[in-house]
Amino acid sequence: MHLLIVEDDHALGEALSAGLRQLGHVVDWFRDGAQADAALASAPFDAVVLDLGLPGGDGMVWLARWRARQLTLPVLILTARDGIEQRIAGLDAGADDYLLKPISIDELAARLRAMLRRSSGRAQAVWQHGELEYDPATKMVRWKGQSVELTGLEMALLEALLKHPQRVLSKTHLQQMLYDWSGSDPASNALEVHVHHLRRKIDPAIVRTVRGVGYALGSAQVTP
Ligand code: CA
């Protein structure tokens, strides 16, 4: 998942980013709403983790603004244990879930997966595409019942394609999904290399090249 974290507390922001990256997510962390707002306007994200107590404007105000702009991505708010009114107001302003501080990374990750499952209309924890199975919780990929070893970026690419099985994803979109803003400049052919690896490790037909546009999820039926 490509996650956007908005948290002004340095230690907590640091811990959240590190913990979620360790679980294989691509993370961008901002300390105020304005920066997060600019990022949301220019790159695709899967979900937002939003602290409500922020400098230069309450997280709630930003959340209401995003919802008013028809931004529908899942948002999880972080609130203090005694902030029950804040929590209710946050949910009413369009948050999908909340977590009380202090936060457990594992619980946060599980809630993010559940939110994404709901927002993509999937009831199953394991995503199935033909003979391919992908479990976002354990990062387990199986092809024809056999487990497949993928690197973090290959996994992120596969997840992005599985998330939109009917869509052609542009190279720019995929590149933005795969690299966070602080990340080193990826080589221009890095995306092609990951696609090549996915085809080699799973099946040549699993990723479809749409010339001049980008890539789409391909067929996952066993070829006789
Ligand atoms: Ca705060």
Tab-separated table of C-alpha atoms and ligand atoms in Angstrom:
chain	number	residue	atom	x	y	z
A	1	MET	CA	0.000	0.000	0.000
A	2	HIS	CA	1.099	3.566	-0.611
A	3	LEU	CA	0.277	5.314	2.659
A	4	LEU	CA	0.214	8.962	3.612
A	5	ILE	CA	0.836	9.739	7.276
A	6	VAL	CA	0.062	13.147	8.759
A	7	GLU	CA	1.529	13.406	12.243
A	8	ASP	CA	3.343	16.368	13.806
A	9	ASP	CA	4.889	14.404	16.663
A	10	HIS	CA	8.390	13.552	15.490
A	11	ALA	CA	8.887	10.354	17.499
A	12	LEU	CA	5.479	8.955	16.616
A	13	GLY	CA	5.764	9.894	12.920
A	14	GLU	CA	9.175	8.278	12.787
A	15	ALA	CA	7.941	5.097	14.477
A	16	LEU	CA	4.838	4.833	12.293
A	17	SER	CA	6.803	5.321	9.063
A	18	ALA	CA	9.509	2.867	10.032
A	19	GLY	CA	7.040	0.257	11.273
A	20	LEU	CA	4.798	0.428	8.222
A	21	ARG	CA	7.783	0.399	5.839
A	22	GLN	CA	9.059	-2.694	7.567
A	23	LEU	CA	5.718	-4.334	6.788
A	24	GLY	CA	6.317	-3.641	3.098
A	25	HIS	CA	4.326	-0.433	2.621
A	26	VAL	CA	5.447	2.654	0.758
A	27	VAL	CA	5.115	5.532	3.218
A	28	ASP	CA	5.126	9.311	2.907
A	29	TRP	CA	5.095	11.166	6.200
A	30	PHE	CA	4.128	14.836	6.525
A	31	ARG	CA	4.002	16.956	9.668
A	32	ASP	CA	1.192	19.266	8.662
A	33	GLY	CA	-2.040	19.231	6.735
A	34	ALA	CA	-0.963	21.654	4.017
A	35	GLN	CA	1.922	19.446	2.877
A	36	ALA	CA	-0.273	16.362	3.016
A	37	ASP	CA	-2.909	18.200	1.019
A	38	ALA	CA	-0.384	19.060	-1.696
A	39	ALA	CA	0.802	15.436	-1.814
A	40	LEU	CA	-2.741	14.098	-2.082
A	41	ALA	CA	-3.380	16.401	-5.001
A	42	SER	CA	-0.403	15.145	-6.952
A	43	ALA	CA	0.117	11.433	-6.271
A	44	PRO	CA	-2.065	8.362	-5.823
A	45	PHE	CA	-2.346	7.012	-2.270
A	46	ASP	CA	-4.234	3.993	-0.932
A	47	ALA	CA	-5.033	5.356	2.514
A	48	VAL	CA	-4.318	8.207	4.935
A	49	VAL	CA	-3.371	7.981	8.614
A	50	LEU	CA	-4.346	11.349	10.051
A	51	ASP	CA	-3.504	12.825	13.441
A	52	LEU	CA	-6.235	15.234	14.523
A	53	GLY	CA	-4.108	17.582	16.619
A	54	LEU	CA	-1.935	19.355	14.032
A	55	PRO	CA	-0.245	22.755	13.838
A	56	GLY	CA	-1.667	25.217	11.326
A	57	GLY	CA	-5.090	23.628	11.237
A	58	ASP	CA	-6.899	20.779	12.833
A	59	GLY	CA	-6.773	17.398	11.089
A	60	MET	CA	-10.556	17.426	11.152
A	61	VAL	CA	-10.654	20.551	8.981
A	62	TRP	CA	-8.424	18.907	6.380
A	63	LEU	CA	-10.492	15.752	6.439
A	64	ALA	CA	-13.704	17.703	5.846
A	65	ARG	CA	-12.012	19.582	2.997
A	66	TRP	CA	-10.850	16.344	1.331
A	67	ARG	CA	-14.296	14.822	1.568
A	68	ALA	CA	-15.821	18.019	0.152
A	69	ARG	CA	-13.434	17.605	-2.812
A	70	GLN	CA	-14.800	14.071	-3.320
A	71	LEU	CA	-11.554	12.427	-2.237
A	72	THR	CA	-12.855	9.006	-1.305
A	73	LEU	CA	-9.719	7.182	-0.176
A	74	PRO	CA	-9.902	5.549	3.276
A	75	VAL	CA	-8.811	7.749	6.186
A	76	LEU	CA	-7.925	6.466	9.648
A	77	ILE	CA	-7.696	9.074	12.409
A	78	LEU	CA	-5.410	8.970	15.434
A	79	THR	CA	-6.894	10.335	18.623
A	80	ALA	CA	-6.164	10.537	22.319
A	81	ARG	CA	-7.765	8.045	24.638
A	82	ASP	CA	-9.933	10.704	26.268
A	83	GLY	CA	-10.957	12.334	23.009
A	84	ILE	CA	-14.287	10.631	22.516
A	85	GLU	CA	-16.022	13.763	21.177
A	86	GLN	CA	-13.148	14.320	18.760
A	87	ARG	CA	-13.475	10.705	17.633
A	88	ILE	CA	-17.186	11.008	16.946
A	89	ALA	CA	-16.689	14.314	15.121
A	90	GLY	CA	-13.907	12.706	13.058
A	91	LEU	CA	-16.078	9.785	11.997
A	92	ASP	CA	-18.865	12.213	11.166
A	93	ALA	CA	-16.440	14.300	9.092
A	94	GLY	CA	-15.708	11.276	6.917
A	95	ALA	CA	-13.072	9.164	8.679
A	96	ASP	CA	-13.398	5.422	8.064
A	97	ASP	CA	-11.834	4.246	11.288
A	98	TYR	CA	-9.864	5.491	14.292
A	99	LEU	CA	-7.116	4.289	16.546
A	100	LEU	CA	-6.330	5.421	20.076
A	101	LYS	CA	-2.847	6.501	21.099
A	102	PRO	CA	-0.576	4.800	22.085
A	103	ILE	CA	-0.634	2.913	18.811
A	104	SER	CA	0.385	-0.627	18.002
A	105	ILE	CA	1.831	-0.887	14.490
A	106	ASP	CA	0.370	-4.348	14.005
A	107	GLU	CA	-3.116	-3.161	14.884
A	108	LEU	CA	-2.726	-0.113	12.655
A	109	ALA	CA	-1.610	-2.325	9.748
A	110	ALA	CA	-4.523	-4.711	10.281
A	111	ARG	CA	-7.031	-1.851	10.354
A	112	LEU	CA	-5.543	-0.374	7.181
A	113	ARG	CA	-5.918	-3.737	5.439
A	114	ALA	CA	-9.519	-4.026	6.603
A	115	MET	CA	-10.294	-0.472	5.417
A	116	LEU	CA	-8.782	-1.187	2.031
A	117	ARG	CA	-10.686	-4.424	1.746
A	118	ARG	CA	-13.933	-2.587	2.395
A	119	SER	CA	-13.121	0.274	0.041
A	120	SER	CA	-12.263	-2.148	-2.777
A	121	GLY	CA	-15.430	-4.148	-2.154
A	122	ARG	CA	-13.534	-7.305	-1.246
A	123	ALA	CA	-14.893	-9.440	1.542
A	124	GLN	CA	-12.074	-11.987	1.334
A	125	ALA	CA	-8.786	-11.455	3.121
A	126	VAL	CA	-6.934	-13.324	0.354
A	127	TRP	CA	-7.218	-11.810	-3.111
A	128	GLN	CA	-7.745	-14.284	-5.900
A	129	HIS	CA	-7.129	-13.705	-9.594
A	130	GLY	CA	-7.447	-16.885	-11.620
A	131	GLU	CA	-4.697	-19.183	-10.401
A	132	LEU	CA	-3.024	-16.400	-8.479
A	133	GLU	CA	-3.564	-15.814	-4.768
A	134	TYR	CA	-2.296	-12.844	-2.822
A	135	ASP	CA	-2.601	-12.318	0.904
A	136	PRO	CA	-1.924	-8.652	1.782
A	137	ALA	CA	-1.558	-9.486	5.480
A	138	THR	CA	1.208	-12.048	5.155
A	139	LYS	CA	2.518	-10.839	1.750
A	140	MET	CA	2.157	-14.423	0.557
A	141	VAL	CA	1.866	-14.940	-3.193
A	142	ARG	CA	0.867	-18.303	-4.636
A	143	TRP	CA	0.682	-19.265	-8.274
A	144	LYS	CA	-1.067	-22.554	-9.057
A	145	GLY	CA	-0.784	-23.437	-5.381
A	146	GLN	CA	2.989	-22.851	-5.278
A	147	SER	CA	4.415	-20.054	-3.221
A	148	VAL	CA	6.273	-17.343	-5.173
A	149	GLU	CA	9.095	-15.261	-3.688
A	150	LEU	CA	8.816	-11.587	-4.607
A	151	THR	CA	10.801	-8.545	-3.550
A	152	GLY	CA	9.014	-5.682	-1.794
A	153	LEU	CA	8.705	-3.590	-4.958
A	154	GLU	CA	7.546	-6.534	-7.073
A	155	MET	CA	4.900	-7.209	-4.430
A	156	ALA	CA	3.816	-3.545	-4.386
A	157	LEU	CA	3.534	-3.564	-8.172
A	158	LEU	CA	1.488	-6.766	-8.166
A	159	GLU	CA	-0.773	-5.351	-5.454
A	160	ALA	CA	-1.342	-2.140	-7.441
A	161	LEU	CA	-2.363	-4.181	-10.509
A	162	LEU	CA	-4.593	-6.546	-8.523
A	163	LYS	CA	-6.321	-3.606	-6.900
A	164	HIS	CA	-7.553	-2.353	-10.276
A	165	PRO	CA	-8.000	-5.523	-12.331
A	166	GLN	CA	-10.041	-3.739	-15.014
A	167	ARG	CA	-7.823	-0.726	-15.469
A	168	VAL	CA	-4.756	0.162	-17.445
A	169	LEU	CA	-2.323	1.875	-15.089
A	170	SER	CA	-0.014	4.448	-16.588
A	171	LYS	CA	3.713	4.149	-16.039
A	172	THR	CA	3.683	7.467	-14.174
A	173	HIS	CA	0.934	6.261	-11.865
A	174	LEU	CA	2.755	3.024	-11.099
A	175	GLN	CA	6.034	4.812	-10.536
A	176	GLN	CA	4.333	7.154	-8.062
A	177	MET	CA	2.777	4.172	-6.308
A	178	LEU	CA	6.099	2.447	-5.923
A	179	TYR	CA	8.396	5.207	-4.756
A	180	ASP	CA	7.941	7.591	-1.905
A	181	TRP	CA	8.856	11.236	-2.250
A	182	SER	CA	11.995	11.028	-0.223
A	183	GLY	CA	13.164	7.995	-2.156
A	184	SER	CA	16.158	8.130	-4.412
A	185	ASP	CA	15.429	8.848	-8.029
A	186	PRO	CA	14.461	5.504	-9.536
A	187	ALA	CA	16.153	4.493	-12.754
A	188	SER	CA	13.833	5.169	-15.664
A	189	ASN	CA	13.694	1.502	-16.612
A	190	ALA	CA	13.168	0.252	-13.022
A	191	LEU	CA	9.451	-0.306	-13.586
A	192	GLU	CA	10.108	-2.390	-16.711
A	193	VAL	CA	12.595	-4.465	-14.745
A	194	HIS	CA	10.035	-5.220	-11.997
A	195	VAL	CA	7.413	-6.133	-14.604
A	196	HIS	CA	9.934	-8.460	-16.243
A	197	HIS	CA	10.588	-10.162	-12.891
A	198	LEU	CA	6.872	-10.595	-12.176
A	199	ARG	CA	6.384	-12.266	-15.555
A	200	ARG	CA	9.386	-14.510	-15.043
A	201	LYS	CA	8.462	-15.512	-11.487
A	202	ILE	CA	4.700	-15.936	-12.024
A	203	ASP	CA	3.655	-16.215	-15.646
A	204	PRO	CA	4.491	-14.286	-18.835
A	205	ALA	CA	0.792	-13.403	-19.243
A	206	ILE	CA	0.289	-12.015	-15.730
A	207	VAL	CA	1.140	-8.431	-16.721
A	208	ARG	CA	-0.154	-7.010	-19.967
A	209	THR	CA	1.720	-4.189	-21.725
A	210	VAL	CA	-0.598	-1.589	-23.182
A	211	ARG	CA	1.604	0.177	-25.690
A	212	GLY	CA	2.026	3.872	-25.165
A	213	VAL	CA	-0.091	3.789	-22.004
A	214	GLY	CA	1.221	1.475	-19.329
A	215	TYR	CA	0.407	-1.876	-17.807
A	216	ALA	CA	-2.651	-3.880	-16.852
A	217	LEU	CA	-3.308	-7.083	-15.008
A	218	GLY	CA	-3.219	-9.962	-17.458
A	219	SER	CA	-4.699	-13.407	-17.592
A	220	ALA	CA	-3.996	-15.766	-14.731
A	221	GLN	CA	-5.368	-18.932	-16.218
A	222	VAL	CA	-3.063	-21.860	-16.685
A	223	THR	CA	-2.117	-22.190	-20.306
A	224	PRO	CA	-2.435	-25.810	-21.436
B	1	CA	CA	-0.408	15.867	17.206
